[in-house]
CSV table of C-alpha atoms and ligand atoms in Angstrom, one decimal:
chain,number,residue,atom,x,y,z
A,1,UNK,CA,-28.6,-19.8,8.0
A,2,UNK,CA,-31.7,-17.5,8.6
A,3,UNK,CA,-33.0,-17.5,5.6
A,4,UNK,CA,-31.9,-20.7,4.3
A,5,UNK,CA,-33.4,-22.7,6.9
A,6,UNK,CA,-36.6,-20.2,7.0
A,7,UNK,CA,-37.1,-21.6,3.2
A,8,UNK,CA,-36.2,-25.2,4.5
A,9,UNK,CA,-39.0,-25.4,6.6
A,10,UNK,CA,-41.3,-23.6,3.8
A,11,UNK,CA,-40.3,-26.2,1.5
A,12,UNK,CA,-41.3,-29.2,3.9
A,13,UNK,CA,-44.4,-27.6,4.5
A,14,UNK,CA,-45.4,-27.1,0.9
A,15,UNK,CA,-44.1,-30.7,0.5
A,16,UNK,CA,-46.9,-31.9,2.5
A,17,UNK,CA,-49.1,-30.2,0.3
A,18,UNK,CA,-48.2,-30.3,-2.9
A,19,UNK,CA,-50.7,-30.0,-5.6
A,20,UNK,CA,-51.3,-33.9,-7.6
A,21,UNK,CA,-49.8,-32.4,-10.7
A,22,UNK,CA,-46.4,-32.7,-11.0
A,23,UNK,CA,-45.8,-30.0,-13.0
A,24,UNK,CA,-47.5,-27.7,-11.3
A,25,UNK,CA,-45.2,-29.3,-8.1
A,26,UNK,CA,-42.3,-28.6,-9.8
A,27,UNK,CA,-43.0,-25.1,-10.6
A,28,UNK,CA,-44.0,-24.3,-7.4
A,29,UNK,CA,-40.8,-25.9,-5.6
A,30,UNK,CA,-38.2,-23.9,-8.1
A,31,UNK,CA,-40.4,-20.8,-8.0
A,32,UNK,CA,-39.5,-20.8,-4.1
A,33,UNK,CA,-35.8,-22.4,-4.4
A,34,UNK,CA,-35.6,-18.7,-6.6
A,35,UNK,CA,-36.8,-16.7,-4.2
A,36,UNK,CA,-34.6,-18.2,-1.5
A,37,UNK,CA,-31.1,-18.0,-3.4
A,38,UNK,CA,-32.2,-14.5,-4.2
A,39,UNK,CA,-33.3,-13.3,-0.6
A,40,UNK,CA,-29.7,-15.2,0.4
A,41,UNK,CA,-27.8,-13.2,-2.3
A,42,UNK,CA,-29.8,-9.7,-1.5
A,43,UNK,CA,-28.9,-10.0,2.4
A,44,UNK,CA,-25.0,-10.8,1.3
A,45,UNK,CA,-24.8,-7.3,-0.9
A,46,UNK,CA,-26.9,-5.7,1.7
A,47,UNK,CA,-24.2,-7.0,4.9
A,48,UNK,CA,-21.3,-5.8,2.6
A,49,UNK,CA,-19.8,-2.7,3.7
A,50,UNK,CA,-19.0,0.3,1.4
A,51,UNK,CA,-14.9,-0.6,1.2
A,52,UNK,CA,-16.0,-4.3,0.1
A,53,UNK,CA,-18.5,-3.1,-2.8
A,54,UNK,CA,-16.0,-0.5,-3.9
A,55,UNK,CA,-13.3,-3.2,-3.8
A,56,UNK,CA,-15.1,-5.7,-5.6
A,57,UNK,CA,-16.4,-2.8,-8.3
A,58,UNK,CA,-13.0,-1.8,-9.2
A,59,UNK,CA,-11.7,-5.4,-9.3
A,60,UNK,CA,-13.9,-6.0,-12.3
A,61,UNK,CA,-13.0,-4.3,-15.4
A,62,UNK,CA,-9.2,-5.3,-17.0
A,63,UNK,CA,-8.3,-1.7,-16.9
A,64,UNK,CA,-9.2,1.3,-14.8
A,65,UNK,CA,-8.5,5.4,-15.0
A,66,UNK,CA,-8.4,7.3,-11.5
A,67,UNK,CA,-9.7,10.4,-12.1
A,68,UNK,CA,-7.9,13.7,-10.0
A,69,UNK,CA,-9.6,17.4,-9.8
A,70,UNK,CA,-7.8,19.7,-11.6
A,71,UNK,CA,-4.3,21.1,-9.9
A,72,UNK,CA,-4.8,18.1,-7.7
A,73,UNK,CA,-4.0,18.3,-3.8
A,74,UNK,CA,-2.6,15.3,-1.2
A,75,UNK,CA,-6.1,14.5,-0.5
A,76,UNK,CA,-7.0,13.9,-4.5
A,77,UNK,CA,-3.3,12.1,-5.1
A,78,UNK,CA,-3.8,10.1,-2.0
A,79,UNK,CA,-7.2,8.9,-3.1
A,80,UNK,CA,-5.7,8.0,-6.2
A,81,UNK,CA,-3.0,5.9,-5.2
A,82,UNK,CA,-5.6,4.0,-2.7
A,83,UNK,CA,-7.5,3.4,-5.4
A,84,UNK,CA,-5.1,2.0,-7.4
A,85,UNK,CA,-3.7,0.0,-4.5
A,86,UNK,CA,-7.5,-1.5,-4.5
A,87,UNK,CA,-7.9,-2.2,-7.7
A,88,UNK,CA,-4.2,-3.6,-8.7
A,89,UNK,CA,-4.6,-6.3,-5.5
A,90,UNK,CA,-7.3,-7.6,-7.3
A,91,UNK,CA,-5.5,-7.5,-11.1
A,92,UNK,CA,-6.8,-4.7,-12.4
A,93,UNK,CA,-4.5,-2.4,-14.4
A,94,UNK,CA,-4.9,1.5,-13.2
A,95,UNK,CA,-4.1,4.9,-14.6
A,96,UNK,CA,-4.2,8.1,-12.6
A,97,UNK,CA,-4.5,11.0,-14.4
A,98,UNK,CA,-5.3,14.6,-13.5
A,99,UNK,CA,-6.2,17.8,-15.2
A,100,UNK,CA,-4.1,21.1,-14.6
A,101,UNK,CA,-0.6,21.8,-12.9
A,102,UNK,CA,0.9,19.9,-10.1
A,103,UNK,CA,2.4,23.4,-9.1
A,104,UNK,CA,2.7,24.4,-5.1
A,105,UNK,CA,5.5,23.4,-4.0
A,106,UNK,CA,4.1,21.1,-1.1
A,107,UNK,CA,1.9,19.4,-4.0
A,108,UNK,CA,5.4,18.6,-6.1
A,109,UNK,CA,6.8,17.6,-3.4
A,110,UNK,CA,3.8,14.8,-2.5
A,111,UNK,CA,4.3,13.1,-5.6
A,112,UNK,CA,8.3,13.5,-6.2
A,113,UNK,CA,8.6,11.7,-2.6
A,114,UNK,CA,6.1,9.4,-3.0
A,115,UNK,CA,7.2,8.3,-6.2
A,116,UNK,CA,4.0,8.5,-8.0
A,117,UNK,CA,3.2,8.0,-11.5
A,118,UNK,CA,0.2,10.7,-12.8
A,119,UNK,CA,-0.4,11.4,-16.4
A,120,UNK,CA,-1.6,14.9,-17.2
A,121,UNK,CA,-4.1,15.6,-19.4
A,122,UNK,CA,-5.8,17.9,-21.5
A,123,UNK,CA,-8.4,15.9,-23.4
A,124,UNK,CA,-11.1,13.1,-22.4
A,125,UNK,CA,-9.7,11.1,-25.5
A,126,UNK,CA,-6.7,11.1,-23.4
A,127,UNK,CA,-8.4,8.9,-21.0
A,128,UNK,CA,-8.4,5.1,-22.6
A,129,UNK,CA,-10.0,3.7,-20.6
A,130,UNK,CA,-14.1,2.8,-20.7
A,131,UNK,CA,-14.1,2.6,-16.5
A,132,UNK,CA,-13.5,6.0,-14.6
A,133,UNK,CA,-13.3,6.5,-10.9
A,134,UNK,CA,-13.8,10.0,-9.7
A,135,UNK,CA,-11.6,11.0,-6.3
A,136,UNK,CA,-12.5,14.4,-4.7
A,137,UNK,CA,-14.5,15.6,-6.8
A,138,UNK,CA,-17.8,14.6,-8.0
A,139,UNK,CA,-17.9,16.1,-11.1
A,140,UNK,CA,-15.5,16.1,-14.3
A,141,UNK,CA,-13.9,19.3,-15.0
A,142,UNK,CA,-11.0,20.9,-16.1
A,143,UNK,CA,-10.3,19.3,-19.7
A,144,UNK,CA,-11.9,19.2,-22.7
A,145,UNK,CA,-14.8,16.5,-23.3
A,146,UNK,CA,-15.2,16.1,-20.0
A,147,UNK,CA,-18.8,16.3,-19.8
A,148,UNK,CA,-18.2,13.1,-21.9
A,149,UNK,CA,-17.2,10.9,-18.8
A,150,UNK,CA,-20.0,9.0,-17.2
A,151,UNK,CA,-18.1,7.7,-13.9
A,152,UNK,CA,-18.2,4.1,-12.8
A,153,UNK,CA,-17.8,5.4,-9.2
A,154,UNK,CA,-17.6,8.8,-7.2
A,155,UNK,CA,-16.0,8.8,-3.7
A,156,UNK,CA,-15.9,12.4,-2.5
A,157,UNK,CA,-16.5,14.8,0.2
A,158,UNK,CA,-17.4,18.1,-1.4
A,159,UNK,CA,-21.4,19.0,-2.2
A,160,UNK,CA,-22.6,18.1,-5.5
A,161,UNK,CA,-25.0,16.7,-7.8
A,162,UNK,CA,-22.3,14.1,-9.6
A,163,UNK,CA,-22.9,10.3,-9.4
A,164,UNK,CA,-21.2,7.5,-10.4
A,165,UNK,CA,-22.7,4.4,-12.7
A,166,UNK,CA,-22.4,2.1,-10.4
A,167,UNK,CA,-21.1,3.7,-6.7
A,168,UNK,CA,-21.6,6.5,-5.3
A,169,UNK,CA,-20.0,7.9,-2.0
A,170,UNK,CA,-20.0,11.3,-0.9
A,171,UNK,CA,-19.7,12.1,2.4
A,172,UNK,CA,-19.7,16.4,3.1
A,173,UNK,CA,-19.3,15.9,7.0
A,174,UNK,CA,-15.7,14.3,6.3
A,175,UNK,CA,-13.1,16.9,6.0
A,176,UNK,CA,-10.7,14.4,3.6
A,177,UNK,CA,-11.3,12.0,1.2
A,178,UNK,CA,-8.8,10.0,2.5
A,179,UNK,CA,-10.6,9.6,5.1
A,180,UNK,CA,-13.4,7.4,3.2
A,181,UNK,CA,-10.4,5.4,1.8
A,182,UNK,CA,-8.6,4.8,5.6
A,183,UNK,CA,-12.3,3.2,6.3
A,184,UNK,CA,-12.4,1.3,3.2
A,185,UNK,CA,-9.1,-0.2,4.3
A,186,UNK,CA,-10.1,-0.7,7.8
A,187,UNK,CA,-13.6,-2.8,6.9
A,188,UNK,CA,-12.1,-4.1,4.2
A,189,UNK,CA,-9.3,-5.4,6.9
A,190,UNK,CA,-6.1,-4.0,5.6
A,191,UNK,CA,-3.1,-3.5,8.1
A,192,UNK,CA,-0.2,-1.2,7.1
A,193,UNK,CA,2.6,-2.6,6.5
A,194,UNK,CA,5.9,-1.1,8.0
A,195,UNK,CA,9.0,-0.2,5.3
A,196,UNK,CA,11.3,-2.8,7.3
A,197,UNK,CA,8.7,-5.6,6.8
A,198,UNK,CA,8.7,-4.8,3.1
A,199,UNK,CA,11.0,-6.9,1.9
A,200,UNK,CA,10.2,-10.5,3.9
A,201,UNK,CA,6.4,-9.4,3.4
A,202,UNK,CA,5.2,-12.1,1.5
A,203,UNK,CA,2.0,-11.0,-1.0
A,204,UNK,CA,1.3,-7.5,-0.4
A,205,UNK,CA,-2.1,-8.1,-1.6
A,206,UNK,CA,-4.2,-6.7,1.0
A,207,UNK,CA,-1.7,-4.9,3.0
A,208,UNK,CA,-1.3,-1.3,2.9
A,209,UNK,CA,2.2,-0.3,1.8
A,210,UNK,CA,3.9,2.2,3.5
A,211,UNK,CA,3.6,5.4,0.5
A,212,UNK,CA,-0.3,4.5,0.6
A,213,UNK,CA,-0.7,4.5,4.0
A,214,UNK,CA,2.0,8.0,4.4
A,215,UNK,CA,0.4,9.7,1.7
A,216,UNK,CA,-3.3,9.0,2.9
A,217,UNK,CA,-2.2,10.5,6.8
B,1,MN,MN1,-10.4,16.8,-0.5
């Protein structure tokens, strides 16, 4: 509506005044069907909330790399694994990977628990990947080549100049990243799911499961 019938009523108008030649006619008639699809399409990205774009972004390419700070923390490793939750609901294969150690203890403990699956690395060439996703950190750092990556997306909350290709989120009022993803869910209308409900849930596709939702509280 709005603009569909706004372009309706342009069209009848112009109808009753079309030009004798027909070509002319015709040119005029598509020239505004164009603008109206595109004035529809523009209002649909513009009403899409952050969670939906980044959904939709990350459920593009075939394969995807998650992108940790170096010596990542539960907020980076949560990020990560939301990310991946994201992008695998919509068939797209993910990598996490992080620079560093996974040392503390409290750190080992978040992914040993968790169960999570992070490669380390040392090298961009590592990364296979042409699509990166940067999570708590806007920058690359920490490895070698890694002024090499050119992100596809950044979701962060620390200060910074880093951008991503194609989205960029950085909020430095939020005190977690995790906190961007929890919204992301939210608009995006995820509910968690509880570990009894596991097993007679029936597509887990847009449903938070329960080591997303533990690891990003
Ligand atoms: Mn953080």
């Amino acid at each position: 509506m709005g603009v569909i019938d706004a372009a309706d009523e342009v069209l009848d108008s112009v109808a009753s005044e079309l030009p004798d030649e027909p070509l002319l006619a015709v040119a005029l008639v598509a020239a505004l069907v164009a603008l109206a699809i595109g004035g529809w399409l523009l209002l649909g990205y513009l009403r899409r909330t952050p969670g939906e774009r980044f959904a939709r972004l990350v459920g593009g390419p075939e394969a995807l790399a998650v992108l940790m700070h170096p010596n990542p923390d539960p907020d980076a490793m949560s990020c990560a694994l939301a990310v991946q939750t994201i992008a695998e609901s919509r068939e797209t294969d993910t990598t996490l990977y992080y620079p560093g150690q996974i040392r503390h203890h409290e750190n080992r403990a978040f992914e040993t628990v968790l169960d999570m699956d992070f490669e380390r690395i040392e090298e961009a060439e590592t990364i296979e990947e042409t699509d990166v996703v940067l999570v708590d950190h806007n920058e690359p750092r920490g490895f070698r080549g890694s002024e090499s990556i050119g992100p596809l997306a950044v979701v962060d909350h620390h200060p910074g100049d880093g951008t991503g290709r194609e989205f960029t989120d950085v909020r430095t009022d939020n005190g977690a990243c995790a906190t961007i993803f929890s919204e992301y869910f939210d608009e995006m209308g995820w509910e968690p799911v509880h570990p009894d409900e596991m097993a007679t849930q029936e597509s887990l596709d847009e449903a938070i499961q329960p080591d997303t939702s533990t690891a990003l509280i």
